[in-house]
Tab-separated table of C-alpha atoms in Angstrom:
chain	number	residue	atom	x	y	z
A	14	MET	CA	137.884	-16.097	131.302
A	15	THR	CA	137.875	-16.237	127.494
A	16	LEU	CA	134.622	-15.408	125.758
A	17	PRO	CA	133.359	-17.811	123.083
A	18	ASP	CA	134.097	-16.612	119.553
A	19	SER	CA	130.358	-16.233	118.906
A	20	ILE	CA	130.012	-13.438	121.458
A	21	LYS	CA	133.379	-11.674	121.207
A	22	TRP	CA	133.055	-7.913	120.744
A	23	PRO	CA	134.327	-6.876	117.266
A	24	PHE	CA	137.785	-5.290	117.100
A	25	GLY	CA	139.212	-2.940	114.488
A	26	LYS	CA	139.754	0.718	113.683
A	27	VAL	CA	137.398	2.617	116.013
A	28	GLY	CA	136.968	6.286	116.794
A	29	ILE	CA	134.755	9.295	117.370
A	30	VAL	CA	134.723	11.955	114.646
A	31	ALA	CA	133.167	15.356	115.390
A	32	VAL	CA	131.668	16.866	112.226
A	33	VAL	CA	131.671	20.663	112.428
A	34	GLY	CA	131.067	23.636	110.156
A	35	ARG	CA	128.924	26.697	109.624
A	36	PRO	CA	125.187	26.212	108.963
A	37	ASN	CA	124.150	24.510	105.723
A	38	VAL	CA	127.534	23.116	104.736
A	39	GLY	CA	125.992	19.629	104.507
A	40	LYS	CA	127.016	17.916	107.755
A	41	SER	CA	123.779	15.942	108.116
A	42	THR	CA	123.694	15.155	104.392
A	43	PHE	CA	127.243	13.791	104.639
A	44	ILE	CA	126.393	11.498	107.556
A	45	ASN	CA	123.208	10.309	105.826
A	46	CYS	CA	125.334	9.575	102.734
A	47	VAL	CA	127.849	7.521	104.724
A	48	LEU	CA	125.167	5.596	106.613
A	49	GLY	CA	123.073	5.038	103.501
A	50	CYS	CA	119.852	6.129	105.177
A	51	HIS	CA	117.853	9.236	106.066
A	52	LEU	CA	118.835	9.369	109.732
A	53	HIS	CA	119.405	13.092	110.290
A	54	ALA	CA	117.129	15.938	109.276
A	55	VAL	CA	118.323	17.836	106.223
A	56	SER	CA	117.176	21.242	105.062
A	57	SER	CA	118.401	24.340	103.242
A	58	VAL	CA	117.294	26.304	106.315
A	59	PRO	CA	120.139	27.156	108.745
A	60	GLN	CA	120.063	25.572	112.210
A	61	THR	CA	118.266	22.413	111.047
A	62	THR	CA	120.539	20.491	113.428
A	63	ARG	CA	120.049	21.879	116.935
A	64	ARG	CA	121.557	19.107	119.048
A	65	ASN	CA	124.545	16.788	118.837
A	66	CYS	CA	123.498	13.539	117.128
A	67	LEU	CA	125.416	10.313	116.656
A	68	GLY	CA	125.593	8.453	113.367
A	69	ILE	CA	127.390	5.117	113.633
A	70	TYR	CA	129.107	3.603	110.572
A	71	SER	CA	130.346	0.019	110.903
A	72	ASP	CA	131.752	-2.723	108.730
A	73	GLU	CA	133.654	-5.879	109.651
A	74	THR	CA	136.828	-4.101	110.823
A	75	LEU	CA	135.800	-0.461	111.238
A	76	GLN	CA	133.462	1.597	113.399
A	77	ILE	CA	133.265	5.388	113.071
A	78	ILE	CA	131.018	7.282	115.453
A	79	PHE	CA	130.157	10.519	113.665
A	80	LEU	CA	129.021	13.331	115.949
A	81	ASP	CA	126.756	15.648	113.930
A	82	THR	CA	126.883	19.091	115.543
A	83	PRO	CA	124.780	22.254	115.153
A	84	GLY	CA	126.000	24.756	112.590
A	85	VAL	CA	128.430	27.292	114.060
A	86	HIS	CA	126.719	30.670	113.804
A	87	LEU	CA	126.432	34.067	115.457
A	88	GLY	CA	123.257	34.503	117.494
A	89	ASN	CA	121.936	36.231	120.595
A	90	THR	CA	119.234	33.838	121.862
A	91	LYS	CA	119.438	31.223	124.591
A	92	LEU	CA	118.991	28.533	121.932
A	93	SER	CA	121.952	29.898	119.939
A	94	ALA	CA	124.107	29.972	123.073
A	95	ASN	CA	123.158	26.363	123.893
A	96	MET	CA	123.987	25.266	120.345
A	97	SER	CA	127.373	26.993	120.525
A	98	LYS	CA	128.186	25.261	123.812
A	99	SER	CA	127.080	21.965	122.284
A	100	VAL	CA	129.590	22.375	119.433
A	101	GLN	CA	132.410	23.246	121.818
A	102	ARG	CA	131.631	20.249	124.037
A	103	SER	CA	131.731	17.987	120.996
A	104	LEU	CA	135.366	18.987	120.392
A	105	VAL	CA	136.623	17.879	123.807
A	106	ASP	CA	136.927	14.110	123.345
A	107	PRO	CA	136.840	13.071	119.658
A	108	ASP	CA	139.704	11.196	118.057
A	109	LEU	CA	139.470	13.424	115.009
A	110	VAL	CA	137.593	16.488	113.739
A	111	LEU	CA	136.044	16.650	110.269
A	112	CYS	CA	135.437	20.246	109.227
A	113	LEU	CA	132.994	20.562	106.337
A	114	CYS	CA	133.185	23.746	104.263
A	115	ASP	CA	131.048	25.270	101.521
A	116	PRO	CA	133.152	26.817	98.720
A	117	THR	CA	130.038	28.229	97.024
A	118	ARG	CA	129.649	30.815	99.808
A	119	LYS	CA	131.969	33.681	100.698
A	120	ASN	CA	134.048	33.091	103.816
A	121	GLY	CA	133.010	35.211	106.783
A	122	GLU	CA	132.795	35.479	110.558
A	123	GLU	CA	131.156	32.077	110.956
A	124	ASP	CA	134.032	30.386	109.126
A	125	ARG	CA	136.511	32.208	111.332
A	126	LEU	CA	134.592	31.055	114.405
A	127	VAL	CA	134.704	27.452	113.171
A	128	ILE	CA	138.479	27.727	112.744
A	129	ASP	CA	138.827	29.153	116.254
A	130	TYR	CA	136.842	26.243	117.710
A	131	VAL	CA	138.887	23.683	115.773
A	132	THR	CA	142.223	25.309	116.605
A	133	ASN	CA	141.417	25.617	120.300
A	134	SER	CA	140.431	21.942	120.443
A	135	GLY	CA	143.963	20.856	119.545
A	136	LYS	CA	142.540	17.889	117.625
A	137	TYR	CA	143.822	16.667	114.280
A	138	THR	CA	141.411	18.014	111.669
A	139	ILE	CA	140.550	16.927	108.146
A	140	PHE	CA	138.868	19.536	105.940
A	141	ALA	CA	136.338	18.629	103.264
A	142	LEU	CA	135.069	21.127	100.705
A	143	ASN	CA	131.535	19.892	100.155
A	144	LYS	CA	129.216	20.543	97.187
A	145	SER	CA	131.742	19.752	94.459
A	146	ASP	CA	128.679	19.096	92.278
A	147	LYS	CA	127.718	22.778	92.582
A	148	SER	CA	131.008	24.651	93.076
A	149	THR	CA	133.377	25.831	90.349
A	150	PRO	CA	137.116	25.055	90.196
A	151	ARG	CA	137.796	28.726	90.978
A	152	GLN	CA	135.588	28.621	94.079
A	153	ARG	CA	137.313	25.489	95.334
A	154	GLU	CA	140.733	27.003	94.663
A	155	LYS	CA	139.849	30.128	96.680
A	156	ALA	CA	138.477	28.031	99.547
A	157	ILE	CA	141.636	25.894	99.714
A	158	GLY	CA	143.726	29.057	99.766
A	159	TYR	CA	141.622	30.485	102.576
A	160	TYR	CA	141.893	27.430	104.825
A	161	ASN	CA	145.577	26.918	104.107
A	162	GLY	CA	146.082	30.533	105.176
A	163	VAL	CA	144.236	30.370	108.496
A	164	VAL	CA	144.706	26.791	109.718
A	165	ALA	CA	147.732	26.073	111.869
A	166	GLY	CA	149.366	22.654	111.799
A	167	PRO	CA	149.104	19.751	109.336
A	168	SER	CA	145.776	18.955	107.748
A	169	GLN	CA	144.236	17.327	104.693
A	170	ILE	CA	141.707	18.947	102.361
A	171	PHE	CA	139.295	16.913	100.203
A	172	ASN	CA	136.780	17.933	97.551
A	173	ILE	CA	133.565	15.938	98.024
A	174	SER	CA	129.856	15.939	97.290
A	175	ALA	CA	127.748	14.542	100.124
A	176	LEU	CA	124.753	14.709	97.784
A	177	THR	CA	126.231	12.548	95.006
A	178	GLY	CA	128.809	10.652	97.065
A	179	GLU	CA	131.760	11.924	95.005
A	180	ASN	CA	135.078	11.248	96.811
A	181	VAL	CA	133.305	10.314	100.047
A	182	ASP	CA	135.057	6.917	99.929
A	183	LYS	CA	138.455	8.637	99.745
A	184	LEU	CA	137.560	10.838	102.690
A	185	LEU	CA	136.467	7.791	104.713
A	186	SER	CA	139.788	6.099	103.931
A	187	ALA	CA	141.697	9.122	105.229
A	188	ILE	CA	139.579	9.202	108.385
A	189	THR	CA	140.116	5.469	108.918
A	190	GLU	CA	143.895	5.800	108.664
A	191	SER	CA	143.867	8.383	111.469
A	192	LEU	CA	141.814	6.322	113.934
A	193	PRO	CA	143.181	4.071	116.691
A	194	ALA	CA	142.539	0.341	116.971
A	195	GLY	CA	140.254	-1.032	119.639
A	196	PRO	CA	137.005	-2.837	120.418
A	197	PHE	CA	133.778	-1.592	118.846
A	198	LEU	CA	131.783	0.791	121.034
A	199	TYR	CA	128.353	-0.162	119.650
A	200	PRO	CA	126.750	-3.229	118.048
A	201	LYS	CA	127.564	-3.430	114.336
A	202	ASP	CA	123.935	-3.000	113.284
A	203	GLN	CA	123.280	0.129	115.395
A	204	LEU	CA	123.043	3.375	113.398
A	205	SER	CA	122.484	5.951	116.123
A	206	GLU	CA	122.324	6.563	119.848
A	207	ALA	CA	119.446	9.015	119.462
A	208	VAL	CA	116.107	7.906	120.864
A	209	GLU	CA	113.272	7.390	118.410
A	210	ARG	CA	111.359	10.428	119.684
A	211	ASP	CA	114.284	12.782	118.973
A	212	ILE	CA	114.704	11.391	115.467
A	213	ALA	CA	110.975	11.765	114.807
A	214	ALA	CA	110.938	15.355	116.112
A	215	ASP	CA	113.815	16.323	113.830
A	216	LEU	CA	112.255	14.657	110.785
A	217	ILE	CA	108.895	16.380	111.415
A	218	ARG	CA	110.659	19.750	111.675
A	219	GLU	CA	112.451	18.963	108.416
A	220	SER	CA	109.041	18.666	106.754
A	221	VAL	CA	107.993	22.009	108.278
A	222	ASN	CA	111.132	23.677	106.891
A	223	LYS	CA	110.461	22.198	103.468
A	224	HIS	CA	107.130	24.014	103.202
A	225	LEU	CA	107.834	27.149	105.228
A	226	PHE	CA	111.393	27.998	104.153
A	227	ASP	CA	110.712	31.694	103.533
A	228	GLU	CA	108.064	32.361	106.177
A	229	ILE	CA	109.328	30.977	109.502
A	230	PRO	CA	112.700	29.217	109.077
A	231	HIS	CA	113.806	29.416	112.733
A	232	ALA	CA	110.571	29.880	114.681
A	233	VAL	CA	109.491	26.235	114.928
A	234	VAL	CA	110.280	23.530	117.449
A	235	ILE	CA	108.668	20.084	117.738
A	236	GLU	CA	107.661	18.445	121.019
A	237	ILE	CA	106.687	14.762	120.953
A	238	LEU	CA	103.729	14.360	123.320
A	239	SER	CA	103.066	10.652	123.018
A	240	TRP	CA	104.536	7.624	121.259
A	241	LYS	CA	102.652	4.358	121.031
A	242	ASP	CA	104.235	1.487	119.133
A	243	HIS	CA	101.617	-1.145	118.259
A	244	GLY	CA	103.992	-3.346	116.302
A	245	LYS	CA	102.876	-2.661	112.749
A	246	LYS	CA	101.835	0.919	113.522
A	247	ILE	CA	103.361	3.804	115.473
A	248	LYS	CA	100.935	6.410	116.748
A	249	ILE	CA	102.616	9.776	117.333
A	250	SER	CA	101.183	12.953	118.832
A	251	ALA	CA	103.235	16.163	118.685
A	252	ASN	CA	103.125	19.859	119.473
A	253	LEU	CA	104.452	22.235	116.845
A	254	HIS	CA	105.497	25.375	118.724
A	255	VAL	CA	105.760	28.791	117.046
A	256	GLU	CA	106.445	32.250	118.480
A	257	LYS	CA	103.435	34.219	117.289
A	258	ALA	CA	99.757	33.797	116.478
A	259	SER	CA	100.454	35.038	112.934
A	260	GLN	CA	102.940	32.182	112.476
A	261	LYS	CA	100.335	29.680	113.646
A	262	LEU	CA	98.041	30.848	110.844
A	263	ILE	CA	100.872	30.405	108.339
A	264	VAL	CA	101.593	26.868	109.547
A	265	ILE	CA	97.933	25.828	109.394
A	266	GLY	CA	97.199	27.528	106.059
A	267	LYS	CA	93.820	28.033	104.450
A	268	ASN	CA	91.399	25.350	105.671
A	269	GLY	CA	94.378	23.471	107.160
A	270	SER	CA	96.001	22.932	103.749
A	271	LYS	CA	99.572	23.749	104.769
A	272	LEU	CA	99.480	21.654	107.935
A	273	ASN	CA	98.080	18.736	105.945
A	274	GLN	CA	100.998	19.012	103.484
A	275	ILE	CA	103.464	19.028	106.355
A	276	LYS	CA	101.817	15.956	107.899
A	277	ARG	CA	101.829	14.024	104.617
A	278	ASP	CA	105.524	14.700	104.056
A	279	ALA	CA	106.421	13.916	107.657
A	280	ILE	CA	104.485	10.638	107.583
A	281	SER	CA	106.245	9.621	104.364
A	282	VAL	CA	109.728	10.241	105.832
A	283	LEU	CA	108.882	8.648	109.174
A	284	ARG	CA	107.360	5.585	107.512
A	285	GLU	CA	110.474	5.131	105.360
A	286	PHE	CA	112.779	5.409	108.366
A	287	PHE	CA	110.870	3.276	110.881
A	288	ASP	CA	109.454	0.859	108.278
A	289	GLN	CA	106.057	0.918	110.000
A	290	TYR	CA	102.695	2.520	109.350
A	291	ILE	CA	102.626	6.001	110.930
A	292	SER	CA	99.667	7.771	112.477
A	293	LEU	CA	100.606	11.405	113.163
A	294	THR	CA	98.652	14.117	114.972
A	295	ILE	CA	100.114	17.637	115.126
A	296	PHE	CA	98.863	20.448	117.361
A	297	VAL	CA	100.079	23.975	116.595
A	298	ARG	CA	100.834	25.951	119.772
A	299	VAL	CA	101.883	29.578	120.246
A	300	SER	CA	104.812	29.741	122.718
A	301	PRO	CA	106.185	33.316	122.753
A	302	ASP	CA	109.980	33.656	122.979
A	303	TRP	CA	110.374	29.878	123.400
A	304	PHE	CA	114.023	29.967	122.239
A	305	ASN	CA	115.014	32.083	125.264
A	306	LYS	CA	113.313	29.923	127.918
A	307	ALA	CA	115.923	27.727	129.586
A	308	GLY	CA	113.445	25.292	131.149
A	309	PHE	CA	111.510	24.829	127.911
A	310	LEU	CA	114.713	24.174	125.938
A	311	ARG	CA	115.979	21.765	128.586
A	312	ASP	CA	112.749	19.787	128.513
A	313	LEU	CA	113.111	19.399	124.743
A	314	GLY	CA	116.729	18.252	125.010
A	315	LEU	CA	118.044	21.558	123.654
A	316	GLY	CA	119.436	22.847	126.943
């Protein structure tokens, strides 16, 4: 049976691209840049991305499913181990790997670990030196030399800025050329496969990181307790978990000032993304050693 033209699934260049790199190289910023919206949480704090997230870019003849992965890092907690496994799983089935690198930072063990993951995957990999708006020509030259020296097999290296969009179009063209042809995997207007609660939790934690960068960069996790969509208004209730009672005091601040700042910023970002009025209630809970509790992490989708 032939489907009517009006309901035929679009066909074109289609593929899954795993975006990998050490923490803070700009993976989420890059995907937000490509999609043209604030879909993924972004922060200067390492480990802002803790789970694999899909960002779906589509036009009339192209659909790229970007898989945003946690930053590859060395850690000894259950959460770190789960994040590492998540990255490795993301490299099993993609059509292509995009490895983002930061030439402004000295190469180290985390970079070597990224290369090991990419090499072991056997996937064709494109390298992008991000932050061209901040790096110097000498830094970029050293980074290219480093990756040319440790990467086996053919690859391409681009200089881009996910923040300004510099050369992102050229990188997308190179990715497109390497993808197979086939039917679209998602509707053209869909931007992500993540559920609304997960997106909200990540964006709330982004607001926490913005205000508590120096004090508790890794100690916070957000749990969405309730979600009520009333059409023009979304009413959200969330737990903000920390490790220690002293951290709870930091999050709340004097007379609740810090928590109120976090709420205002979170509401602003959530309202922009969901295009609805947001009512947000946050409870601060002390959950000792939460990042080593397998059941807790599993319940939050971090297992």
